[in-house]
Amino acid sequence: MSGFPAALVLEQLLNGLQLGLMLFLLASGLTLVLGIMDVVNLAHGSLYMLGAYFAATLARATGSFWAGVALAVLATAGVGVLLEVSVLRRVYARDHLTQVLATFALILVFNEGVRMIWGPQALLLTVPQELARPVRLLPGLGYSAYRLFLIGVGIGLAAGLFLLIHRTRLGMWVRAGASNRAMAQAMGIPIRRVFTLVFGVSAGLCAVAGALLGPILAVQVGMGEEILILAFVVIVVGGIGSVKGALVGALLVGIVDTAGRALLPPLFLRLLPPEVASNLGPAVASILIYLLMAAVLFLRPQGLFPVRA
Amino acid sequence: MRIRPLPASEVRRISVAIPRGAAGRLPLAAAGILLVGFPALAEAFGWRFYLNLVTKAMILGLACSGLNLVLGYGGLVSFGHATYFGLGAYTVAVLAREGIHAAWVIWPAGILVAAFAALVIGAVCLRTRGLPFIMITLAFAQMVYYGVVSLKQYGGQDGLRAPRTELGFPLGDVALYYLTLLLLSACLGILWRVVHARFGRALQAIRDNEARAVAIGFPAYPFQLVAFVLSGALTGLAGILMAHHAQYVSPAMLSWPQSGAFLLMVILGGVGRFWGGVVGAAAMVALEEVFHAATIHWQLPVGLILLGVVLLAPRGLVGLLEGRPR
């Protein structure tokens, strides 16, 4: 790596960390829903989109970014609970394929609903004033204060989630449900209420990610599907049902993807003839995380941190 | 002690004894006559648009029938069948760009490319089961997708024009319609033979109880791999037809939403039902068209109808038509 300036590498690592932590917010909910309820929820990305739209609208209505984000998280969690009670509860007992069809139908409904309410144009959500200026980390390295804030929020929420899952009674129920649902139910855990709660919390976490990534990425229809695939990659790499796996998987995917995109093309340009490198660099960078997933699945089909014995 | 497999002659006797759905012949004959006569009707009433729509439905029906072989009869949820569809289509466009227009080169080449991709991808993916299988097929599909997007000389993100091949006669809309109908019928005939032959029964036995099937002498891996390659080849053929139909190919044909759409159509029609792929594709094309014409927000009613199908018709449309399970 001698040819690369250390500042560039550090910046890309921070970007990767930030993407990874935001992915974790999505993946932790997805992995719990799949691990405990055994539901493949493709509409998870729609909740992320909804969170971003709510945040953009409510931030404008209240005039405050922070109030917008907070209200958006509450609203999206409410939608999540409604969704669980009205639709998802009916497909728990069905096979994964049926759940795929049902939640894909939900994607269509959400996308079109959003388009009908907000119109086809992307919404604008701006970085709050107090975080708009870059922070000087090292001499010669300025870094976006907003991205640093995202890293902080991500670490805080991850720590909170770990405490919730490993230190509280509710968390114990959730872990019991993930490792053996029938046994958990037999031991008297109110599994239906746990399901609704987990779904609401995971919808709220989606909204946090959607609202906070809104100023960096575009708030538009279809934003959910793009990130959904990444979240699935994360939970498969980490091991389904494992929050720790989701964290490790998310950081791996975030850093590999970001660093690959930033560092591989210049590396290839140096090693290969330019006409080959200009094609190959971006292609290899985009498939890097899928190579990672294929390799993990091939060597450890249960993921890095399997939950079920 | 190793349990010896049933002799092939015995297996054949058993499979012949099973009725071949004689009750289904009448609607099938009616549908056949309707499809053969449709272009004449379309010509008389000026329904060129609907002629192309039916062609599209038949092409997607072929792709979905190919997918249904692994999904329904093999029990393998492939989340990457758009890869074979797109590779078939891209072979047409890329060879045409390179100046090769002869159909007898392009068509077999497209099928071979798709089948070879299915062989390589299937050989790796079939070592896993369940959710890992779904995700690893997706992973390979994404790799091929980004590979194709990076081919700047073949259009990259923008796609590529695919002029219709010179077959010795002009390939107009009506000719393409009949060609599609012919190929769809031939492939369905092959599929019917395959799923009712010893091979197809072994495939279903492996799906239902792998340990038992292996114990009586049907190893899962080779059977599933052959099914995967055949499935990929059929889906690739559908891709070739689609390239001719649209006269344009784009990376979207290999993207994961396309793979999801194929899965969706098969689930809608009926997983593991012989006509599930065709019925699902036709229903989806019709649904999209009806609501597309009525409102720009066509996805909302389509989504609600799909949701209704899930909650009310668990065995898909074909299951709904057949009535109670036997």
XYZ file of C-alpha atoms in Angstrom:
635
model
C 0.000 0.000 0.000
C 3.065 2.216 -0.111
C 1.745 4.119 -3.135
C -1.466 5.224 -1.444
C -1.535 8.275 0.784
C -2.410 7.245 4.335
C -5.044 10.003 4.541
C -6.982 8.484 1.624
C -6.918 5.037 3.197
C -8.051 6.416 6.566
C -10.849 8.390 4.931
C -12.074 5.310 3.066
C -11.923 3.234 6.238
C -14.098 5.819 8.009
C -16.529 5.857 5.075
C -16.649 2.076 5.211
C -17.251 2.137 8.955
C -20.078 4.624 8.480
C -21.733 2.565 5.723
C -21.225 -0.599 7.757
C -22.883 0.837 10.873
C -25.868 2.093 8.884
C -26.140 -1.345 7.247
C -26.081 -2.847 10.711
C -29.189 -0.864 11.661
C -31.020 -2.507 8.765
C -29.430 -5.929 9.066
C -30.013 -6.344 12.819
C -33.769 -6.029 12.356
C -33.770 -8.220 9.268
C -31.736 -10.948 10.940
C -34.001 -10.982 14.022
C -37.172 -11.109 11.929
C -35.757 -13.956 9.859
C -34.119 -15.701 12.808
C -36.991 -15.524 15.286
C -40.116 -15.297 13.184
C -38.651 -17.265 10.263
C -40.058 -14.648 7.898
C -38.242 -13.528 4.748
C -39.239 -9.880 4.758
C -38.456 -8.197 1.449
C -40.477 -5.168 2.578
C -37.731 -4.334 5.093
C -36.252 -1.958 2.514
C -39.637 -0.292 2.104
C -39.643 0.621 5.801
C -36.208 2.183 5.292
C -37.599 4.194 2.378
C -40.639 5.177 4.399
C -38.402 6.369 7.255
C -36.493 8.627 4.868
C -39.687 10.067 3.357
C -41.230 10.674 6.767
C -38.036 12.364 7.951
C -37.828 14.632 4.903
C -41.464 15.673 5.229
C -41.513 16.068 9.006
C -38.188 17.924 9.037
C -39.669 20.488 6.667
C -42.945 20.659 8.588
C -41.302 21.148 11.987
C -38.344 23.145 10.686
C -35.964 20.944 12.645
C -33.922 18.023 11.305
C -33.810 16.393 14.744
C -37.545 16.586 15.381
C -38.120 15.228 11.883
C -35.884 12.223 12.455
C -37.358 11.450 15.877
C -40.954 11.671 14.642
C -40.086 9.628 11.537
C -38.676 6.824 13.679
C -41.845 6.723 15.796
C -44.117 6.852 12.750
C -42.235 4.096 10.934
C -42.228 1.887 14.011
C -45.999 2.379 14.119
C -46.318 1.361 10.470
C -44.168 -1.679 11.227
C -46.435 -2.776 14.075
C -49.511 -2.282 11.872
C -47.874 -4.312 9.105
C -47.061 -7.157 11.473
C -50.576 -7.310 12.859
C -52.365 -6.993 9.514
C -50.265 -8.991 7.027
C -47.145 -10.695 8.314
C -48.890 -12.509 11.145
C -50.873 -14.404 8.504
C -47.809 -15.755 6.693
C -45.687 -16.949 9.648
C -46.804 -20.539 9.220
C -46.333 -20.511 5.439
C -43.190 -21.451 3.524
C -40.500 -18.948 2.590
C -41.632 -18.702 -1.030
C -45.098 -17.554 -0.022
C -43.540 -14.958 2.260
C -41.376 -13.757 -0.616
C -44.462 -13.273 -2.784
C -46.407 -11.533 -0.003
C -43.629 -9.146 0.960
C -42.770 -8.457 -2.692
C -46.408 -7.454 -3.121
C -45.908 -5.118 -0.157
C -42.910 -3.532 -1.929
C -45.136 -2.729 -4.916
C -47.826 -1.301 -2.651
C -45.346 0.822 -0.658
C -43.476 2.096 -3.723
C -46.660 3.087 -5.491
C -48.186 4.496 -2.332
C -45.124 6.693 -1.801
C -45.231 7.780 -5.441
C -48.904 8.701 -5.124
C -48.397 10.714 -1.935
C -45.024 12.373 -2.568
C -44.778 12.234 -6.378
C -42.028 10.752 -8.518
C -39.324 13.342 -7.764
C -36.632 12.703 -5.180
C -37.069 14.651 -1.939
C -34.436 16.915 -0.478
C -33.186 16.313 3.047
C -30.236 18.500 4.013
C -27.507 17.993 6.558
C -28.334 19.963 9.723
C -26.534 23.306 10.006
C -24.445 22.395 13.045
C -22.899 19.346 11.299
C -22.414 20.860 7.854
C -18.741 21.800 8.223
C -15.876 19.284 8.032
C -13.869 18.404 11.124
C -10.083 18.300 11.050
C -9.047 14.834 12.206
C -5.361 14.973 11.329
C -3.247 17.712 9.826
C -4.329 17.741 6.189
C -7.329 15.467 6.687
C -10.725 17.097 6.973
C -13.644 14.738 7.435
C -17.375 15.337 7.254
C -18.773 16.060 10.719
C -22.089 14.540 9.635
C -20.460 11.212 8.740
C -18.648 11.203 12.084
C -22.013 11.801 13.726
C -23.443 8.783 11.830
C -20.575 6.642 13.101
C -21.314 7.798 16.642
C -25.042 7.078 16.325
C -24.296 3.683 14.813
C -21.940 2.695 17.630
C -24.395 3.999 20.238
C -27.370 2.098 18.817
C -25.317 -1.071 18.344
C -24.240 -0.910 21.999
C -27.810 -0.257 23.082
C -29.091 -3.187 21.046
C -26.467 -5.496 22.532
C -27.413 -4.429 26.058
C -31.081 -4.934 25.222
C -30.493 -8.415 23.838
C -27.919 -9.692 26.302
C -28.888 -7.933 29.536
C -32.690 -7.716 29.651
C -35.524 -10.196 30.031
C -36.956 -9.164 26.663
C -33.583 -9.809 25.069
C -33.468 -13.235 26.654
C -36.877 -14.021 25.155
C -35.659 -12.811 21.762
C -32.551 -15.009 21.959
C -34.637 -17.974 23.069
C -37.006 -17.427 20.165
C -34.111 -17.271 17.713
C -32.489 -20.485 18.847
C -35.654 -22.600 19.260
C -39.057 -21.058 18.795
C -41.186 -24.047 19.770
C -39.210 -24.598 22.966
C -39.401 -20.902 23.855
C -43.158 -20.983 23.447
C -43.402 -24.121 25.559
C -41.504 -22.343 28.334
C -44.229 -19.703 28.453
C -42.659 -16.845 26.526
C -45.394 -14.634 24.991
C -43.905 -15.119 21.568
C -46.617 -13.268 19.623
C -46.099 -10.080 21.595
C -42.321 -10.473 21.244
C -42.801 -10.790 17.473
C -44.818 -7.578 17.255
C -42.308 -5.726 19.409
C -39.281 -6.998 17.465
C -40.969 -5.990 14.246
C -41.732 -2.522 15.554
C -38.157 -2.029 16.813
C -36.668 -3.280 13.551
C -38.931 -0.883 11.618
C -37.717 1.928 13.867
C -34.076 1.015 13.216
C -34.821 1.014 9.466
C -36.188 4.517 9.845
C -33.065 5.686 11.704
C -30.897 4.416 8.849
C -33.206 5.840 6.168
C -33.533 9.257 7.832
C -29.827 9.609 8.597
C -28.658 8.392 5.175
C -31.233 10.664 3.509
C -28.913 13.708 3.301
C -26.096 11.560 1.809
C -28.090 9.402 -0.616
C -31.175 10.459 -2.535
C -34.594 10.093 -0.900
C -36.458 8.384 -3.744
C -38.625 5.432 -4.668
C -36.476 2.332 -5.150
C -33.885 3.331 -2.517
C -35.106 0.458 -0.344
C -34.470 -2.309 -2.855
C -30.871 -1.262 -3.450
C -29.920 -1.446 0.192
C -32.091 -4.508 0.917
C -29.781 -6.766 -1.082
C -26.779 -5.446 0.858
C -28.605 -6.121 4.127
C -29.316 -9.686 3.025
C -25.656 -10.160 2.130
C -24.761 -8.927 5.613
C -27.046 -11.302 7.496
C -26.072 -14.299 5.386
C -22.384 -13.590 5.965
C -22.958 -13.013 9.675
C -25.277 -15.943 10.294
C -29.050 -15.618 10.385
C -30.541 -14.629 13.737
C -27.266 -13.397 15.209
C -27.019 -9.700 16.069
C -23.285 -10.074 16.644
C -23.037 -11.697 13.203
C -25.006 -8.800 11.732
C -22.528 -6.320 13.246
C -19.428 -8.159 12.029
C -21.031 -8.830 8.636
C -22.118 -5.207 8.252
C -18.669 -3.833 9.068
C -17.040 -6.350 6.707
C -19.425 -5.524 3.870
C -19.260 -1.777 4.487
C -15.478 -1.607 4.586
C -14.845 -4.121 1.765
C -17.348 -2.366 -0.505
C -16.180 1.175 0.201
C -12.488 0.412 0.196
C -12.822 -1.760 -2.915
C -14.582 0.962 -4.864
C -12.098 3.647 -3.823
C -8.823 1.745 -3.868
C -9.127 -1.031 -6.469
C -9.511 1.050 -9.659
C -6.323 3.100 -9.017
C -4.497 -0.096 -8.017
C -5.587 -1.831 -11.241
C -4.574 1.239 -13.274
C -1.090 0.903 -11.883
C -0.786 -2.847 -12.508
C -2.600 -3.363 -15.813
C -2.812 -1.680 -19.219
C -5.277 1.241 -18.973
C -7.915 -0.097 -21.393
C -8.197 -3.340 -19.399
C -8.037 -1.635 -16.021
C -10.725 0.956 -16.762
C -13.198 -1.879 -17.388
C -11.975 -4.380 -14.845
C -11.453 -2.082 -11.849
C -15.076 -0.957 -11.309
C -16.396 -4.443 -12.184
C -14.237 -6.220 -9.618
C -14.980 -3.518 -7.040
C -18.747 -4.023 -7.455
C -18.612 -7.810 -7.173
C -16.230 -7.855 -4.213
C -18.941 -8.213 -1.548
C -20.686 -10.934 -3.537
C -17.398 -12.806 -3.806
C -17.086 -12.396 -0.046
C -20.585 -13.789 0.476
C -20.060 -16.713 -1.914
C -16.777 -17.587 -0.209
C -18.310 -17.441 3.295
C -21.321 -19.504 2.219
C -19.129 -22.059 0.536
C -16.835 -22.516 3.517
C -19.360 -21.906 6.340
C -22.914 -22.302 4.994
C -24.371 -21.233 8.360
C -22.524 -17.910 8.308
C -19.774 -16.671 10.599
C -21.834 -16.761 13.821
C -24.481 -19.483 13.523
C -27.290 -19.260 16.084
C -29.068 -22.564 15.666
C -27.249 -25.723 16.607
C -25.820 -52.810 3.792
C -26.381 -50.876 0.595
C -29.938 -50.914 -0.700
C -30.026 -51.681 -4.434
C -32.003 -49.310 -6.627
C -35.153 -50.484 -8.345
C -34.335 -51.836 -11.835
C -35.080 -49.284 -14.535
C -37.707 -51.536 -16.134
C -39.677 -51.586 -12.874
C -39.497 -47.820 -12.500
C -40.751 -47.334 -16.037
C -43.714 -49.643 -15.406
C -44.658 -47.639 -12.335
C -44.392 -44.267 -14.033
C -46.466 -45.379 -17.051
C -49.221 -46.569 -14.769
C -49.795 -43.062 -13.447
C -52.599 -41.228 -15.328
C -51.404 -38.342 -17.436
C -54.118 -35.849 -16.653
C -56.557 -36.752 -19.428
C -59.070 -34.300 -17.968
C -56.652 -31.470 -18.791
C -56.670 -32.220 -22.521
C -59.768 -30.268 -23.492
C -58.769 -26.836 -22.162
C -55.287 -27.460 -23.539
C -56.650 -28.174 -27.024
C -58.853 -25.087 -26.819
C -55.923 -22.914 -25.757
C -53.827 -24.383 -28.588
C -56.439 -23.619 -31.254
C -56.915 -20.122 -29.863
C -53.165 -19.429 -29.898
C -52.706 -20.783 -33.434
C -55.637 -18.741 -34.725
C -54.844 -15.580 -32.775
C -52.623 -13.830 -35.373
C -55.408 -14.076 -37.973
C -57.821 -12.477 -35.510
C -55.257 -9.866 -34.570
C -54.728 -9.052 -38.256
C -58.458 -8.742 -38.885
C -59.134 -6.428 -35.959
C -55.849 -4.503 -35.993
C -54.619 -5.866 -32.654
C -50.934 -5.790 -33.494
C -50.253 -4.559 -29.966
C -51.955 -7.584 -28.434
C -50.096 -9.931 -30.775
C -46.800 -8.661 -29.356
C -48.188 -8.853 -25.850
C -49.077 -12.535 -26.275
C -45.598 -13.170 -27.726
C -44.092 -11.564 -24.624
C -46.299 -13.640 -22.324
C -45.255 -16.839 -24.122
C -41.557 -15.929 -23.871
C -41.853 -15.228 -20.149
C -43.900 -18.411 -19.810
C -41.014 -20.370 -21.324
C -38.522 -18.759 -18.917
C -40.805 -19.471 -15.950
C -41.399 -23.073 -17.016
C -37.634 -23.495 -17.107
C -37.366 -22.007 -13.617
C -40.249 -24.157 -12.385
C -38.241 -27.285 -13.212
C -35.686 -26.478 -10.498
C -37.992 -24.457 -8.246
C -41.077 -26.653 -8.305
C -39.828 -30.116 -9.197
C -36.356 -29.769 -7.693
C -37.326 -27.704 -4.654
C -34.355 -25.404 -5.325
C -35.074 -21.682 -4.972
C -32.819 -20.115 -7.590
C -32.708 -16.354 -7.068
C -30.540 -15.868 -10.150
C -32.422 -17.123 -13.176
C -32.281 -13.709 -14.830
C -28.600 -14.543 -15.438
C -29.428 -17.268 -17.974
C -32.205 -15.165 -19.484
C -29.852 -12.206 -19.905
C -26.910 -14.282 -21.140
C -29.090 -15.802 -23.878
C -30.247 -12.335 -24.885
C -26.770 -10.787 -24.748
C -25.329 -13.577 -26.923
C -27.739 -12.511 -29.672
C -26.875 -8.833 -29.363
C -23.118 -9.271 -28.976
C -22.794 -11.684 -31.913
C -24.909 -9.322 -34.033
C -22.604 -6.437 -33.058
C -19.652 -8.583 -34.154
C -21.286 -9.088 -37.542
C -22.586 -12.633 -37.060
C -26.230 -12.733 -38.102
C -26.746 -16.391 -39.014
C -29.506 -17.841 -36.847
C -27.979 -21.320 -36.890
C -24.906 -19.910 -35.163
C -26.578 -17.411 -32.814
C -29.353 -19.585 -31.422
C -27.293 -22.627 -30.422
C -24.574 -20.282 -29.147
C -27.060 -18.494 -26.878
C -28.405 -21.745 -25.481
C -24.880 -23.103 -24.973
C -23.714 -19.958 -23.159
C -26.719 -20.078 -20.806
C -26.340 -23.835 -20.231
C -22.618 -23.505 -19.569
C -23.208 -20.701 -17.071
C -25.844 -22.861 -15.360
C -23.390 -25.764 -15.261
C -20.644 -23.723 -13.582
C -22.946 -21.839 -11.192
C -25.031 -24.913 -10.401
C -21.933 -27.013 -9.725
C -20.953 -24.624 -6.913
C -24.396 -23.616 -5.596
C -25.786 -27.163 -5.356
C -23.358 -27.909 -2.567
C -25.574 -25.761 -0.331
C -29.253 -25.989 0.621
C -32.041 -23.739 1.817
C -31.428 -20.051 2.399
C -27.688 -20.267 1.602
C -28.641 -21.696 -1.808
C -30.941 -18.735 -2.464
C -28.247 -16.250 -1.517
C -25.381 -17.921 -3.360
C -27.382 -18.077 -6.607
C -28.088 -14.382 -6.058
C -24.393 -13.710 -5.472
C -23.414 -15.297 -8.780
C -26.205 -13.456 -10.575
C -24.929 -10.148 -9.207
C -21.373 -10.968 -10.305
C -22.529 -11.663 -13.865
C -24.682 -8.521 -13.758
C -21.791 -6.266 -12.785
C -19.555 -8.085 -15.256
C -21.958 -7.245 -18.096
C -22.402 -3.650 -16.901
C -18.629 -3.181 -17.038
C -18.453 -4.222 -20.731
C -18.348 -0.673 -22.063
C -17.823 -1.826 -25.667
C -21.183 -3.621 -25.482
C -23.168 -0.719 -24.130
C -22.438 -1.058 -20.412
C -25.325 0.319 -18.379
C -27.171 1.505 -21.523
C -27.630 -1.890 -23.160
C -27.324 -2.822 -26.793
C -29.522 -2.962 -29.890
C -30.316 -6.491 -31.066
C -31.559 -6.572 -34.670
C -33.617 -9.613 -35.572
C -31.628 -12.452 -37.059
C -31.888 -13.326 -40.722
C -33.507 -16.748 -40.724
C -33.886 -16.980 -44.489
C -37.291 -15.323 -44.232
C -38.218 -11.953 -42.765
C -38.808 -12.315 -39.036
C -41.847 -10.073 -38.675
C -44.073 -9.901 -35.622
C -46.323 -12.729 -36.847
C -43.372 -14.975 -37.738
C -41.822 -14.343 -34.317
C -45.171 -15.136 -32.704
C -45.380 -18.523 -34.430
C -41.717 -19.256 -33.793
C -42.250 -18.530 -30.097
C -45.390 -20.652 -29.996
C -43.578 -23.524 -31.719
C -40.576 -23.378 -29.403
C -42.747 -22.985 -26.307
C -44.802 -26.043 -27.302
C -41.686 -28.074 -28.064
C -40.039 -27.119 -24.755
C -43.200 -27.831 -22.770
C -43.367 -31.214 -24.524
C -39.778 -31.934 -23.490
C -40.481 -30.739 -19.943
C -43.589 -32.932 -19.741
C -41.544 -35.954 -20.771
C -38.758 -35.012 -18.345
C -40.883 -34.507 -15.251
C -42.892 -37.682 -15.875
C -39.877 -39.812 -16.717
C -37.674 -41.675 -14.255
C -35.431 -38.606 -14.090
C -38.251 -36.247 -13.084
C -39.637 -38.649 -10.495
C -36.186 -39.044 -8.978
C -35.849 -35.244 -8.882
C -39.148 -34.927 -7.011
C -38.213 -37.766 -4.672
C -34.992 -35.922 -3.812
C -37.027 -32.759 -3.195
C -39.458 -34.560 -0.884
C -36.961 -36.601 1.108
C -33.347 -36.336 0.121
C -31.995 -38.886 2.595
C -34.482 -41.528 1.484
C -33.953 -40.832 -2.222
C -30.201 -41.108 -1.801
C -30.653 -44.322 0.155
C -32.607 -45.989 -2.644
C -29.941 -45.051 -5.137
C -30.723 -41.615 -6.518
C -27.790 -39.355 -5.645
C -29.025 -35.768 -5.312
C -26.123 -33.880 -6.871
C -26.068 -35.232 -10.470
C -29.864 -35.209 -10.790
C -30.147 -31.653 -9.513
C -27.224 -30.454 -11.613
C -28.746 -31.870 -14.816
C -32.071 -30.246 -13.930
C -30.300 -26.943 -13.226
C -28.493 -26.993 -16.590
C -31.665 -27.914 -18.496
C -33.519 -25.164 -16.651
C -30.791 -22.639 -17.469
C -30.822 -23.663 -21.139
C -34.612 -23.218 -21.417
C -34.451 -19.832 -19.681
C -31.570 -18.893 -21.998
C -33.711 -19.787 -25.019
C -36.417 -17.503 -23.628
C -33.772 -14.768 -23.373
C -32.835 -15.245 -27.047
C -36.487 -14.889 -28.017
C -36.817 -11.807 -25.817
C -33.820 -10.167 -27.503
C -35.553 -10.698 -30.864
C -38.885 -9.543 -29.483
C -37.632 -6.301 -27.947
C -34.759 -5.876 -30.472
C -32.805 -4.523 -27.532
C -30.977 -5.992 -24.560
C -30.019 -4.259 -21.318
C -28.363 -5.198 -18.026
C -31.820 -4.976 -16.412
C -32.514 -8.378 -17.990
C -29.845 -9.882 -15.706
C -30.696 -7.860 -12.617
C -32.037 -9.310 -9.381
C -35.474 -7.677 -9.717
C -35.838 -9.682 -12.950
C -34.898 -12.876 -11.076
C -37.456 -11.930 -8.456
C -40.081 -11.331 -11.128
C -39.537 -14.844 -12.533
C -39.910 -16.338 -9.057
C -43.017 -14.259 -8.523
C -44.675 -15.415 -11.738
C -44.008 -19.066 -10.917
C -45.341 -18.651 -7.370
C -48.371 -16.813 -8.747
C -49.052 -19.583 -11.252
C -48.275 -22.476 -8.956
C -44.913 -23.871 -7.830
C -44.385 -27.422 -9.066
C -47.582 -27.362 -11.116
C -46.805 -28.202 -14.725
C -48.699 -25.187 -16.132
C -47.678 -22.930 -13.240
C -44.958 -21.060 -15.144
C -47.063 -20.383 -18.226
C -50.196 -19.411 -16.295
C -48.244 -17.216 -13.883
C -46.431 -15.368 -16.689
C -49.652 -14.847 -18.649
C -51.486 -13.648 -15.542
C -48.696 -11.226 -14.637
C -48.464 -9.769 -18.152
C -52.258 -9.408 -18.266
C -52.417 -7.827 -14.793
C -49.690 -5.315 -15.587
C -51.309 -4.446 -18.909
C -54.848 -4.024 -17.576
C -53.789 -1.724 -14.757
C -51.094 -0.015 -16.807
C -53.773 1.060 -19.256
C -56.133 2.157 -16.488
C -53.796 4.123 -14.209
C -50.190 5.237 -13.964
C -50.221 3.831 -10.445
C -50.639 0.279 -11.753
C -48.255 -1.253 -9.204
C -50.640 -0.590 -6.332
C -53.555 -2.775 -7.551
C -51.106 -5.415 -8.848
C -49.470 -5.530 -5.415
C -52.826 -5.786 -3.650
C -53.938 -8.602 -5.979
C -50.693 -10.511 -5.365
C -51.249 -10.093 -1.645
C -54.769 -11.447 -2.074
C -53.445 -14.458 -3.989
C -51.008 -15.218 -1.157
C -53.634 -14.979 1.552
C -56.482 -16.699 -0.329
C -54.901 -19.079 -2.883
C -51.851 -20.668 -1.254
C -51.277 -23.098 -4.125
C -51.218 -20.491 -6.871
C -53.652 -19.893 -9.715
C -53.300 -23.406 -11.175
C -54.027 -24.818 -7.715
C -57.075 -22.546 -7.544
C -58.324 -23.804 -10.921
C -57.774 -27.446 -10.035
C -59.853 -27.162 -6.891
C -59.188 -29.208 -3.762
C -55.973 -31.221 -3.526
C -56.365 -34.835 -4.583
